[in-house]
Coordinates of C-alpha atoms and ligand atoms in Angstrom, one line a residue:
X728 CA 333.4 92.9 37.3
X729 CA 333.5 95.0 34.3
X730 CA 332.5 93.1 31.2
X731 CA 333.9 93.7 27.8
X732 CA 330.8 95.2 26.6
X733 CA 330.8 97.9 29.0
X734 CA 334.1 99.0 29.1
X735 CA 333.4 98.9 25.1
X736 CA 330.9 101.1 25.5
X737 CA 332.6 103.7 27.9
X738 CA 335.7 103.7 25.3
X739 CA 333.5 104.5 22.6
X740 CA 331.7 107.1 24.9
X741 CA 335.2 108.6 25.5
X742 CA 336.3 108.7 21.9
X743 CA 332.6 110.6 20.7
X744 CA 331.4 107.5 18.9
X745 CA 328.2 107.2 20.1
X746 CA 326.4 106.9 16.8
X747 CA 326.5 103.2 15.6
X748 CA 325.7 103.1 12.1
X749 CA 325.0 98.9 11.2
X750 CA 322.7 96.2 9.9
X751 CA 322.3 93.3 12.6
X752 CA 322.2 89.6 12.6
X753 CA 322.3 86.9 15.3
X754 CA 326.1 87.7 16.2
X755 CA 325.8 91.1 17.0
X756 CA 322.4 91.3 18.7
X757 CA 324.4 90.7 22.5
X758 CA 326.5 93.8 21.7
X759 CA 323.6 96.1 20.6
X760 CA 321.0 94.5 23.8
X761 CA 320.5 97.2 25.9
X762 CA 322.2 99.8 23.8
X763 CA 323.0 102.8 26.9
X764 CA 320.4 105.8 26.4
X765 CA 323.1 108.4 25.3
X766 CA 324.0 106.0 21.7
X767 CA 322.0 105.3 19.1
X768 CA 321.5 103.1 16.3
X769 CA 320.8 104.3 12.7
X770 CA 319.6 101.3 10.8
X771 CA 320.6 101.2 7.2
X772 CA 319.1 98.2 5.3
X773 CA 322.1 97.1 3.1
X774 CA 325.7 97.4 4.1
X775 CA 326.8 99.2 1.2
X776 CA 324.6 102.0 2.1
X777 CA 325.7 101.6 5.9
X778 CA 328.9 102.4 5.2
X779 CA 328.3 104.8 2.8
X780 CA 326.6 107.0 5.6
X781 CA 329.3 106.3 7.6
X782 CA 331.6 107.6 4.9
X783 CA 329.9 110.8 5.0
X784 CA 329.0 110.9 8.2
X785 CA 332.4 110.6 9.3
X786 CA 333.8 113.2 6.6
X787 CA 331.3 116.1 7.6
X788 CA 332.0 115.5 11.4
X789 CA 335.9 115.2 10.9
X790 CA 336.1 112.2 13.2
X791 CA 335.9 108.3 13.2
X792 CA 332.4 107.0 12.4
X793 CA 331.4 103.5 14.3
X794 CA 330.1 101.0 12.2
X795 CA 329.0 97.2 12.6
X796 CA 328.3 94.9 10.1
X797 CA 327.0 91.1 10.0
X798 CA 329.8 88.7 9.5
X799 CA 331.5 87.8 6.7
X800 CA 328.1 88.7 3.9
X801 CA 327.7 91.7 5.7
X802 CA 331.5 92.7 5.5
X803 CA 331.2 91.5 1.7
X804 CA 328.4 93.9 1.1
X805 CA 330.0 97.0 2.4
X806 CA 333.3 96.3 1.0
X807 CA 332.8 98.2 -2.3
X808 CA 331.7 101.5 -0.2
X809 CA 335.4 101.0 1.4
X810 CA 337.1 101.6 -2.4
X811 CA 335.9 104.7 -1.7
X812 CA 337.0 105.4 1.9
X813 CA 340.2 104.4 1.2
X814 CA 340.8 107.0 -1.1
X815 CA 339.1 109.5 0.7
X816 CA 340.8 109.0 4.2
X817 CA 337.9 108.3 6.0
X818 CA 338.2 107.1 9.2
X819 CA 335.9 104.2 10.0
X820 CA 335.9 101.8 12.9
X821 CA 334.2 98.7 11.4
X822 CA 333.0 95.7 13.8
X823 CA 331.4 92.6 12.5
X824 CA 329.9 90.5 14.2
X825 CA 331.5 86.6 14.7
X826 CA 330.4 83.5 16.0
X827 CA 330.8 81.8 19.2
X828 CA 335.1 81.3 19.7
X829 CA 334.8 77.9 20.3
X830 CA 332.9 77.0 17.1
X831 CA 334.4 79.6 14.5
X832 CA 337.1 75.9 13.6
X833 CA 333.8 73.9 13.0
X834 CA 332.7 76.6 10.0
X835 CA 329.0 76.8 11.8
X836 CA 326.6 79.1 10.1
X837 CA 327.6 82.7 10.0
X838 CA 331.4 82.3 11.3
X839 CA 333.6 84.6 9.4
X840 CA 336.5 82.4 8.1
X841 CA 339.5 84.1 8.3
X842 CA 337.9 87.6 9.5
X843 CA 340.7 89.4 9.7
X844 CA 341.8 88.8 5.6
X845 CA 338.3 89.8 4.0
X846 CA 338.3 93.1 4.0
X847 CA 342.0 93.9 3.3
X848 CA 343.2 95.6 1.6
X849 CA 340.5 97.9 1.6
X850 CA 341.3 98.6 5.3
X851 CA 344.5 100.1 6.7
X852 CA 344.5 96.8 9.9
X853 CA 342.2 94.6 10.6
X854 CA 342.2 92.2 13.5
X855 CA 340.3 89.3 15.7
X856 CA 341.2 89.9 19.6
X857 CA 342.9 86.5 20.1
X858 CA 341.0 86.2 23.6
X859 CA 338.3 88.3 24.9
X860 CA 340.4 90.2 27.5
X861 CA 341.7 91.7 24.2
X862 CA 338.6 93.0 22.9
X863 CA 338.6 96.7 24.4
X864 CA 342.0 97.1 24.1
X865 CA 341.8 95.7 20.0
X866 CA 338.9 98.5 19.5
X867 CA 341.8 101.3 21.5
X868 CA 343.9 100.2 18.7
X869 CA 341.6 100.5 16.1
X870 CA 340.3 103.6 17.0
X871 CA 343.7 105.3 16.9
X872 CA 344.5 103.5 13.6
X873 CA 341.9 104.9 11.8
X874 CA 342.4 108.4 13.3
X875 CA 346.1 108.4 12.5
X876 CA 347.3 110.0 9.4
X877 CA 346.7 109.2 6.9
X878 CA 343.2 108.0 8.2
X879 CA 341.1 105.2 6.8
X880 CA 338.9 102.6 7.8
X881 CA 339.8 99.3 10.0
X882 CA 337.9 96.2 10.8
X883 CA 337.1 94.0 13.9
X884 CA 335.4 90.7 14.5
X885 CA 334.1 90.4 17.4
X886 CA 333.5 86.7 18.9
X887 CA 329.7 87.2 20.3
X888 CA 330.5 85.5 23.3
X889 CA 332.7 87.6 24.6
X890 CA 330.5 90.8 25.0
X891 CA 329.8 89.3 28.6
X892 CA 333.1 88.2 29.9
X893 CA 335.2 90.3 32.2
X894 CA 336.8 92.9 30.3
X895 CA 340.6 92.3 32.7
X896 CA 342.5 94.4 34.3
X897 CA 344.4 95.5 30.9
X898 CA 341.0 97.7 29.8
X899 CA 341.0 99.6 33.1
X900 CA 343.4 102.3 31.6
X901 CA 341.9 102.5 27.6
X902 CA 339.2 104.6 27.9
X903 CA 341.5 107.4 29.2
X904 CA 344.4 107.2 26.4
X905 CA 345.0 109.9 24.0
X906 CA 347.3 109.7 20.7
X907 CA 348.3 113.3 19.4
X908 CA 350.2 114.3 16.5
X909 CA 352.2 116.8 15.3
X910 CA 353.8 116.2 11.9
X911 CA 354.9 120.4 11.1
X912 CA 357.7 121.2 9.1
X913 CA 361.3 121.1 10.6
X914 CA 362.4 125.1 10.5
X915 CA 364.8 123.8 8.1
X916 CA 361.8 122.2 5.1
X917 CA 359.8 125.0 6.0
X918 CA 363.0 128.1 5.1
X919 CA 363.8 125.6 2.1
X920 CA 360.0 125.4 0.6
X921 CA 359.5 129.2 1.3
X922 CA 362.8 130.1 -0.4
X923 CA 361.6 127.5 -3.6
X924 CA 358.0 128.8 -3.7
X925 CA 359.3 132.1 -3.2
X926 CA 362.2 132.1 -5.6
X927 CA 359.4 130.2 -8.2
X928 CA 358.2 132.9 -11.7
X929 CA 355.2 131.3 -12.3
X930 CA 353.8 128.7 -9.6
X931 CA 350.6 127.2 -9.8
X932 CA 348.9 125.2 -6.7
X933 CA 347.0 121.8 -6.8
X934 CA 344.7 121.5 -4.1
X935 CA 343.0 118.1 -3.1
X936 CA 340.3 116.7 -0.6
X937 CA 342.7 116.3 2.7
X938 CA 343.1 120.1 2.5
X939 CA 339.5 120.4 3.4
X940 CA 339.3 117.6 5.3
X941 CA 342.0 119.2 7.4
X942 CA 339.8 122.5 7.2
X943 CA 342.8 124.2 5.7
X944 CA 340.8 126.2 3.2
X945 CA 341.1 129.7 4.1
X946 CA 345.3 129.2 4.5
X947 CA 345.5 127.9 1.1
X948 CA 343.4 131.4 -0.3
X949 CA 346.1 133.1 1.7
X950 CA 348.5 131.3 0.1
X951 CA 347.0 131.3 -3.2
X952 CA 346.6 135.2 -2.8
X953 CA 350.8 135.5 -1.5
X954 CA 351.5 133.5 -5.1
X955 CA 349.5 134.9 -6.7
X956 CA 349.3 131.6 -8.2
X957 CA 346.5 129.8 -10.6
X958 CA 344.7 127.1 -8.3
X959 CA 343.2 123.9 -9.9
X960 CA 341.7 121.1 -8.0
X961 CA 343.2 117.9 -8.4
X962 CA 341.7 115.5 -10.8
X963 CA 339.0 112.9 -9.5
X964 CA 338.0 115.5 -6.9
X965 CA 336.4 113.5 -3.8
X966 CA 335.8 117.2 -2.3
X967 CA 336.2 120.8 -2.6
X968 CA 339.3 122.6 -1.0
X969 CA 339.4 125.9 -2.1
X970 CA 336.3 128.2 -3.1
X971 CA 335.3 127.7 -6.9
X972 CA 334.3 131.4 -7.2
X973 CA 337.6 133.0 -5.8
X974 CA 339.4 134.9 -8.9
X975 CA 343.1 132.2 -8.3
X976 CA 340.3 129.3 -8.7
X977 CA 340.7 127.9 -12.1
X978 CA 338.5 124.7 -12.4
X979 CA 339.5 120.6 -11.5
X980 CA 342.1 119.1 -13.5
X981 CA 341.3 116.3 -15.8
X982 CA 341.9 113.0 -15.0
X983 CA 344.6 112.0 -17.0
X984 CA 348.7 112.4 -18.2
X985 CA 348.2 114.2 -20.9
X986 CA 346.0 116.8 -20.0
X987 CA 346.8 117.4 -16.8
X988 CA 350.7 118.7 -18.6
X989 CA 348.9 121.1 -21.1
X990 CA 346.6 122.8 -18.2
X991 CA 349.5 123.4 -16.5
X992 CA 352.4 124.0 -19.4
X993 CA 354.5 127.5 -19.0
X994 CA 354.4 126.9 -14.7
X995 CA 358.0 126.4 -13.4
X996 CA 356.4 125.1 -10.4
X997 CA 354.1 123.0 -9.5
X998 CA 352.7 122.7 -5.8
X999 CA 350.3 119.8 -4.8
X1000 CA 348.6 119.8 -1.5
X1001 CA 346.9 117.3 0.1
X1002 CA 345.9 115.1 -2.8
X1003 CA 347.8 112.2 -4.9
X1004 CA 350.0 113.0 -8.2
X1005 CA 347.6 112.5 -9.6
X1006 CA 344.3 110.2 -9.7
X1007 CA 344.3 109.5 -13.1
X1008 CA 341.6 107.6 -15.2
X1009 CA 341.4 108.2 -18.8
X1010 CA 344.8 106.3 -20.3
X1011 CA 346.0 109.3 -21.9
X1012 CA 349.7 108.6 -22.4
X1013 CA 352.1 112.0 -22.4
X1014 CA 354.6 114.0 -20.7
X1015 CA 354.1 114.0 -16.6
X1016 CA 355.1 117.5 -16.4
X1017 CA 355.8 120.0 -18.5
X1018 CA 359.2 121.2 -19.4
X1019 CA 361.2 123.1 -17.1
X1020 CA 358.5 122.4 -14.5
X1021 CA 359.2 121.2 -11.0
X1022 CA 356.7 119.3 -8.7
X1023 CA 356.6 119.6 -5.1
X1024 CA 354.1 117.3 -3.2
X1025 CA 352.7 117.9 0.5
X1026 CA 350.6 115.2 1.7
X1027 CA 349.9 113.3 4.7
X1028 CA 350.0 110.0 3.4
X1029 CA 353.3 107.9 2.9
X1030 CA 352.0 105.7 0.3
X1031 CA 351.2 108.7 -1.7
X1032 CA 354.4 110.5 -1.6
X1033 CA 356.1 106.9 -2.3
X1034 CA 354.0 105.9 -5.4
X1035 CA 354.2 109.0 -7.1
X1036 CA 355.9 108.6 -10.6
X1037 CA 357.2 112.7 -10.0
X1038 CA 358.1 115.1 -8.2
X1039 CA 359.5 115.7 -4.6
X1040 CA 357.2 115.0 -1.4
X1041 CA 357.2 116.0 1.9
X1042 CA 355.2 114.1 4.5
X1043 CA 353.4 116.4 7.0
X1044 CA 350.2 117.6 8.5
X1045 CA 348.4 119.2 6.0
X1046 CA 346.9 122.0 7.9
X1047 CA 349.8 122.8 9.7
X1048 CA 351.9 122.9 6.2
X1049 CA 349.2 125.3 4.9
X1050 CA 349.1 127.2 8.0
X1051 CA 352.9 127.6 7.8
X1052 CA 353.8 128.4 4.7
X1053 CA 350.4 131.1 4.3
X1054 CA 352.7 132.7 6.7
X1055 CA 355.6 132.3 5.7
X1056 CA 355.6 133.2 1.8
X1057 CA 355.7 137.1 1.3
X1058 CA 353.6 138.4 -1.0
X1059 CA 355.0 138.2 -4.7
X1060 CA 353.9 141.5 -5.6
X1061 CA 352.6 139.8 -9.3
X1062 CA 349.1 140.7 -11.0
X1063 CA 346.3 138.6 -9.2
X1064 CA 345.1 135.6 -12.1
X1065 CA 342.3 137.1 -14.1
X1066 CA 338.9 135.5 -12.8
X1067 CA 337.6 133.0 -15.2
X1068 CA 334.6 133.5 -17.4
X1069 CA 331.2 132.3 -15.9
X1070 CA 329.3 129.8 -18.0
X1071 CA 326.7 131.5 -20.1
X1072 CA 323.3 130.5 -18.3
X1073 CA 322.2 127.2 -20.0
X1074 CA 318.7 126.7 -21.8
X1075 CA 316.0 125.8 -19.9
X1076 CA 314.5 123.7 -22.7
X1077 CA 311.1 121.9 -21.2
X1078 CA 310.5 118.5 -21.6
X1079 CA 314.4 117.6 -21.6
X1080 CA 315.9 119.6 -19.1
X1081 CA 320.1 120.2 -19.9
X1082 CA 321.8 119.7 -16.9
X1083 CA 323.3 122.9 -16.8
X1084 CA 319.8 124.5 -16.1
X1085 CA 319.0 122.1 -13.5
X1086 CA 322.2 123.1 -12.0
X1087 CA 321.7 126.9 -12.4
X1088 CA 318.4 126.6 -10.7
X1089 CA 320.1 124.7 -8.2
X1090 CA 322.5 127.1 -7.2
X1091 CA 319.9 130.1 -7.9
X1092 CA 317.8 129.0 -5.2
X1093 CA 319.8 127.2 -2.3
X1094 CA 321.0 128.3 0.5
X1095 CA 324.9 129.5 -0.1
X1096 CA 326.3 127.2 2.9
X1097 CA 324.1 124.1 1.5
X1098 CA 326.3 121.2 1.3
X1099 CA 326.3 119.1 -2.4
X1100 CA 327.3 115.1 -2.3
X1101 CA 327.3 114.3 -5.8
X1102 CA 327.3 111.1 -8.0
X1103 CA 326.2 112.0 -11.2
X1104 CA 329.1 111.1 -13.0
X1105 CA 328.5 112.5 -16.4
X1106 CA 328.1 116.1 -15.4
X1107 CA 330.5 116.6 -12.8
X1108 CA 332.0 119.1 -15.1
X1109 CA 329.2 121.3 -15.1
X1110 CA 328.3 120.9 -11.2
X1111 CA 332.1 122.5 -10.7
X1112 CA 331.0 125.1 -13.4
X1113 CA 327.3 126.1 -11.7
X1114 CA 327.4 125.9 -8.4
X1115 CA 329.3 127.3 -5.6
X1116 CA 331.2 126.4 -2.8
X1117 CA 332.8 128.1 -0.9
X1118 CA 332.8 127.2 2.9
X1119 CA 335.0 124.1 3.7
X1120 CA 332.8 120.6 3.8
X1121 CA 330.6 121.9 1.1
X1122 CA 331.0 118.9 -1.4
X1123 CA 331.9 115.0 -1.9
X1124 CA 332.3 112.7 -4.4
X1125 CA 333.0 109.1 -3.8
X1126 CA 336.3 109.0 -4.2
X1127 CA 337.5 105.8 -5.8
X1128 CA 334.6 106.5 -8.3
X1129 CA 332.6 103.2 -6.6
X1130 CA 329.0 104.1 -7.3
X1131 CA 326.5 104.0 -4.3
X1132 CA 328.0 106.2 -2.2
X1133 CA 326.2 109.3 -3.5
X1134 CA 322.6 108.9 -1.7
X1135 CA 324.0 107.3 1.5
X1136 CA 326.5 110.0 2.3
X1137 CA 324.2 112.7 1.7
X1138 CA 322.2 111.0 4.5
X1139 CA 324.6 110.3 6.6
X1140 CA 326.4 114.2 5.9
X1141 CA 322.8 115.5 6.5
X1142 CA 323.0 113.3 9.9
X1143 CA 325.9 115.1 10.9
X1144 CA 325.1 118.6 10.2
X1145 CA 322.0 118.9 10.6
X1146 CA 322.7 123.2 10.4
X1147 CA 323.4 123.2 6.6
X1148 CA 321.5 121.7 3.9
X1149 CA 321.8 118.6 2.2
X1150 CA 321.3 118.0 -1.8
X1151 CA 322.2 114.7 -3.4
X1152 CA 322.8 114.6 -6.8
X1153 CA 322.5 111.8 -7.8
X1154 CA 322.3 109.8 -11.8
X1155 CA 319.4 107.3 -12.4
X1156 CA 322.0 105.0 -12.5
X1157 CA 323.7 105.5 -9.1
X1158 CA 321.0 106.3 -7.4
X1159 CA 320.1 102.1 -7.3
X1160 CA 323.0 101.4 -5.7
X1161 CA 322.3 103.0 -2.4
X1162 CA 318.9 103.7 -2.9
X1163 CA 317.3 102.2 0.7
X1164 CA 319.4 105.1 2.5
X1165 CA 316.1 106.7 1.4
X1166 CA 314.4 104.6 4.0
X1167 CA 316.5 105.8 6.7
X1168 CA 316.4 109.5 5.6
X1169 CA 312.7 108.5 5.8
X1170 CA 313.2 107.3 9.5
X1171 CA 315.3 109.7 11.1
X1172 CA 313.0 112.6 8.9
X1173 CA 316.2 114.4 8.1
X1174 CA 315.7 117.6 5.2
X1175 CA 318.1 116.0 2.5
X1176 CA 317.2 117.1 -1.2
X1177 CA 317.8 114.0 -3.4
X1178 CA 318.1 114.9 -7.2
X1179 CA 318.3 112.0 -9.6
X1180 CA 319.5 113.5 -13.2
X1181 CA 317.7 111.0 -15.3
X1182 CA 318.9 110.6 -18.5
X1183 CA 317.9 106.6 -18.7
X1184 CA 321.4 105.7 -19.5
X1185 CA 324.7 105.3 -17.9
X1186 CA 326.4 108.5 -19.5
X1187 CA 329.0 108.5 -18.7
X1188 CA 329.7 104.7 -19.8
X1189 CA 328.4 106.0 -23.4
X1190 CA 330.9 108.3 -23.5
X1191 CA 333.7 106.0 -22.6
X1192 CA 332.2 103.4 -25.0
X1193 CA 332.5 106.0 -27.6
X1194 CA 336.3 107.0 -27.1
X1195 CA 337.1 102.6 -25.9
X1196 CA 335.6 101.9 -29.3
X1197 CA 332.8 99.8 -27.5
X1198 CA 330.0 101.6 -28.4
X1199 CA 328.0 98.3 -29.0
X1200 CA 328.7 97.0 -25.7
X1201 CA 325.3 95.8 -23.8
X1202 CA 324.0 97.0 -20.7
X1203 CA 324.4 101.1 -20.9
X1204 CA 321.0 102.4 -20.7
X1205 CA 319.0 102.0 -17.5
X1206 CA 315.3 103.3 -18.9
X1207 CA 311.9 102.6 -16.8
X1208 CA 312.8 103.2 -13.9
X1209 CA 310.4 104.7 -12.1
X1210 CA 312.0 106.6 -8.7
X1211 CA 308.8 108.6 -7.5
X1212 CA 307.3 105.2 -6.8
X1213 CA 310.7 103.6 -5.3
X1214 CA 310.7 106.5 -3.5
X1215 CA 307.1 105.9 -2.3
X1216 CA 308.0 102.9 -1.1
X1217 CA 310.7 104.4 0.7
X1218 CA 308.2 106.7 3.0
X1219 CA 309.8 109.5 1.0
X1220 CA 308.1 112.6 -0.7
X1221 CA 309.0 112.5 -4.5
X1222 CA 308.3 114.2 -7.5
X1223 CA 308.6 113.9 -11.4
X1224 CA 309.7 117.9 -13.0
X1225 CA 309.7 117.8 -16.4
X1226 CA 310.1 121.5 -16.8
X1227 CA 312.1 124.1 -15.5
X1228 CA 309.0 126.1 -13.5
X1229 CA 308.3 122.6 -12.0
X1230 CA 311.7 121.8 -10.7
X1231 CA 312.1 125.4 -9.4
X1232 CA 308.8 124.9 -7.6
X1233 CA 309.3 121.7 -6.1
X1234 CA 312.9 122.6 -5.0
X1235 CA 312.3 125.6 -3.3
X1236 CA 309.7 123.9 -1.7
X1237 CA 311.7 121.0 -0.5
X1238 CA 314.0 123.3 0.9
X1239 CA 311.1 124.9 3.0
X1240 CA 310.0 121.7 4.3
X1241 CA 311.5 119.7 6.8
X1242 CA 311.6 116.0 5.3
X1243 CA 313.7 114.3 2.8
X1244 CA 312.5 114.6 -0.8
X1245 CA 313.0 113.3 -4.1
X1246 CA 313.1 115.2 -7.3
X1247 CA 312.7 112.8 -10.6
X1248 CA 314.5 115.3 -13.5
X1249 CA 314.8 114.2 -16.7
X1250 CA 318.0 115.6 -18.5
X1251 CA 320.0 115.5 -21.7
X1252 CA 322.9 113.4 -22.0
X1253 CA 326.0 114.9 -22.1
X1254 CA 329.6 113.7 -22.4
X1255 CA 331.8 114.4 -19.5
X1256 CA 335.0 114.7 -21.4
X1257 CA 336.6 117.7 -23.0
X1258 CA 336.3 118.5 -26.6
Ligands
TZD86 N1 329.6 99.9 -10.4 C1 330.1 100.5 -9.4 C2 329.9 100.1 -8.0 N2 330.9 101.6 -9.6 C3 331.1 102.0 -10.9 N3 331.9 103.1 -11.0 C4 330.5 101.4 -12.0 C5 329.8 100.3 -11.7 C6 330.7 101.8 -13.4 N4 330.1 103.1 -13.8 C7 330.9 104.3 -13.8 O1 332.1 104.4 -13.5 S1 329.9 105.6 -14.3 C8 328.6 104.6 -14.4 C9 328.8 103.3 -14.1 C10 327.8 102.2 -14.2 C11 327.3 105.2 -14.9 C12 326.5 105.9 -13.9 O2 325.3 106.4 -14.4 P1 324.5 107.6 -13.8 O3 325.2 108.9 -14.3 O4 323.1 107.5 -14.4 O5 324.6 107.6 -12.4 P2 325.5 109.5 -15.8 O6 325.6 111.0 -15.6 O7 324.4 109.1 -16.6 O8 326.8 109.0 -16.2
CA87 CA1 322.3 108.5 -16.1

């Protein structure tokens, strides 16, 4: 006999998902007893930062990341991390734990009521096998949900007591299934959207994070380069889909109606790729487009193209659609955009670093194909400004703005690739919210660079406060917090750098050494909106 738990096991083999990222408890120790040799466990010590090194584990890898969670408290801890891999199309297989079948009715300790309804609708399905034969066959399923387009995470309970029962004759043909896609263009879209970009004066292209999570970069320079065209990033940016130093590269839009229409007034049309129209978050009432402006939308997600309040979508693979129309649109024989003007270098002013010189030294000294997971929410703008990326995977942002992703996923990016460097940065605030991923960066030594930007304050909540007429509101400064001892405690190397020479020091340092390390800067507060 084949129990369920093997034939788990060898579907999970077969799909690559032999990293289980989890916190236990009583219902899940019979899956995880005598893990096989070839998995392993990474331990995180609060759900939200489990699946929050799923998250970035699963974006830097491009595949589903396994995860399993306690029951219905774990679930409910690692349900705010799923805000943000909804929005970012990760794909997650989540498993929880649930009691004995027979007992769930009774309500004993640690069943999970109604497993199936807690997480949604953060999840895309979510399902309890309703016998064990259906176990390996449910986790099939989910595995192919998640991986579909547009990907995102799903759940399973698991009845503990089922890990041992015969896995039936219906799991003897799971582990060898595939599910393909293709999703390209008909010929006839693809000769109407060349003719339209083609026949366009002035286009412009908005670029968001499923073009580099398809790896579609380099065909969107292409076809940034046939255009000619300006490319901004779409607002909100969860990642980086086109290199920020390429002359066509014109910053990320801002989050709201109003200014997205004036960045992108005198274009006759618009072309957004991979990315919703639009992520907006200021309330910033105006115009959608500008006049005489068309939008065209290319995503892979349905319930993007449906919700949009403009334009006209097509759903497709994104890659392919790049890949296509890169070679389909002649060159337009216009003037390439003018390169934007670099930042002046910012002040290095000791004692109160600004964050633009922490963010020049940054990029001064690291390597070019180091990866950046940021949370620092006041000074995104500035990040985007000083520091470049230009491979694909070479930044992330948690993207339903749900703070405590930041530190996890750059564990659980640094996890995956463990070729290209790792730095977190990371605000005093949101550095809390995940902060024991330090621990397991501690565990698994991996290199990762934390940098908290402390300014003893949530910034970017002052600024809001200022423009919501709030600025009395209590609770927006965060001071005393002393992260070189938390750190400490952690097992983590950490340091305080007051001044420019020190944080140049201690970084390049860090990035010689082979262990996680924490860097405590203290910075200026700046406003993250636009004058
Ligand atoms: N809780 C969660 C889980 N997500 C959130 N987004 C918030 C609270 C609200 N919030 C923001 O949207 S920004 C922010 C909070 C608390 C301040 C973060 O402060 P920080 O960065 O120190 O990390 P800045 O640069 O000082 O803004
Ligand atoms: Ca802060």
């Amino acid at each position: 006999m084949t129990t369920v738990k093997e034939a788990t096991f060898e579907l999970l083999r077969r799909h690559g998902l032999t990293t289980l990222f989890g916190n236990p408890g009583s219902n899940e120790l019979p899956f995880l007893a005598g893990l096989p040799s070839d998995f392993r466990y990474v331990l995180g010590l609060h759900e939200g930062a489990v699946a929050g090194m799923a998250d970035g584990y699963a974006q830097a890898t491009g595949r589903p990341a396994f995860v399993n969670l306690h029951a219905a408290a774990g679930t409910g801890n690692a349900m705010g991390a799923l805000t943000n891999a909804w929005y970012s199309h990760t794909p997650l297989v989540i498993t929880a734990g649930q009691q004995v079948r027979s007992t769930i009715g009774q309500e004993v300790m640690l069943s999970n009521v109604d497993a199936p309804t807690l997480p949604r609708p953060l999840v895309k399905w979510s399902s309890e096998p309703a016998d064990p034969s259906d176990v390996v066959r449910t986790l099939s399923q989910a595995v192919f949900t998640a991986s579909a387009d547009p990907q995102g995470p799903v759940y399973v309970s698991v009845p503990y007591d089922d890990w041992a029962t015969d896995a039936g004759i219906a799991a003897e043909h799971l582990a060898a299934r595939t599910v393909s896609r293709a999703g390209a263009f008909t010929t006839d879209q693809l000769a109407d959207l060349t003719a339209t970009l083609t026949a366009a004066n002035n286009p412009v292209l908005v670029l968001g994070p499923d073009v580099d999570s398809a790896r579609a970069n380099d065909s969107a320079v292409r076809l940034a380069e046939a255009l000619s065209a300006p490319v901004w990033v779409a607002p909100s940016a969860p990642r980086c889909p086109f290199p920020n130093r390429h002359p066509c590269f014109r910053g990320v839009l801002p989050a709201a109606v109003d200014g997205i229409t004036r960045k992108l007034d005198g274009h006759d049309l618009i072309i957004v790729i991979g990315a919703p129209v639009f992520r907006y978050h200021e309330y910033d009432p105006g115009r959608y487009l500008p006049d005489g402006a068309e939008l065209l939308h290319l995503t892979c997600d349905p319930g993007e193209a449906a919700r949009a309040p403009m334009g006209s979508a097509v759903v497709v693979d994104i890659r392919s659609a790049l890949e296509s129309l890169a070679a389909a649109v002649p060159a337009s024989g216009r003037p390439m955009p003018a390169p934007r003007e670099r930042p002046a270098p910012a002040p290095a002013v000791d004692g109160v670093l600004t964050p633009g010189a922490v963010f020049d030294a940054i990029n001064a000294h690291a390597p070019a194909d180091a990866v950046y997971v940021n949370e620092a929410t006041s000074t995104v703008s500035e990040v985007w400004d000083r520091i470049e990326f230009d491979s694909p995977g070479s930044y992330y942002f948690p993207a339903s703005g749900g703070l405590g992703f930041g530190l996890p996923a750059a564990v659980g990016v640094q996890l995956a690739d463990p070729g290209r460097r790792v730095i977190g940065l990371v605000g005093d605030g949101s550095a809390n919210y995940g902060l024991s991923a330090l621990w397991t960066a501690a565990q698994w030594n991996l290199p990762v660079v934390i940098i908290v930007l402390n300014n003893g304050t949530y910034g970017a909540l002052r600024a809001f406060a200022g423009k919501l007429d709030a600025t009395d509101a209590p609770g927006l400064d965060v001071p005393d917090i002393d992260f070189c001892s938390l750190a400490a405690g952690y097992g983590v190397d950490a340091h305080r750098t007051p001044t420019a020479d020190e944080f140049i020091d201690r970084f390049t340092a860090a990035l010689a050494g082979t262990s996680p390390v924490l860097l405590d800067v203290p910075i200026a507060t700046v406003s993250p909106f636009e004058d």
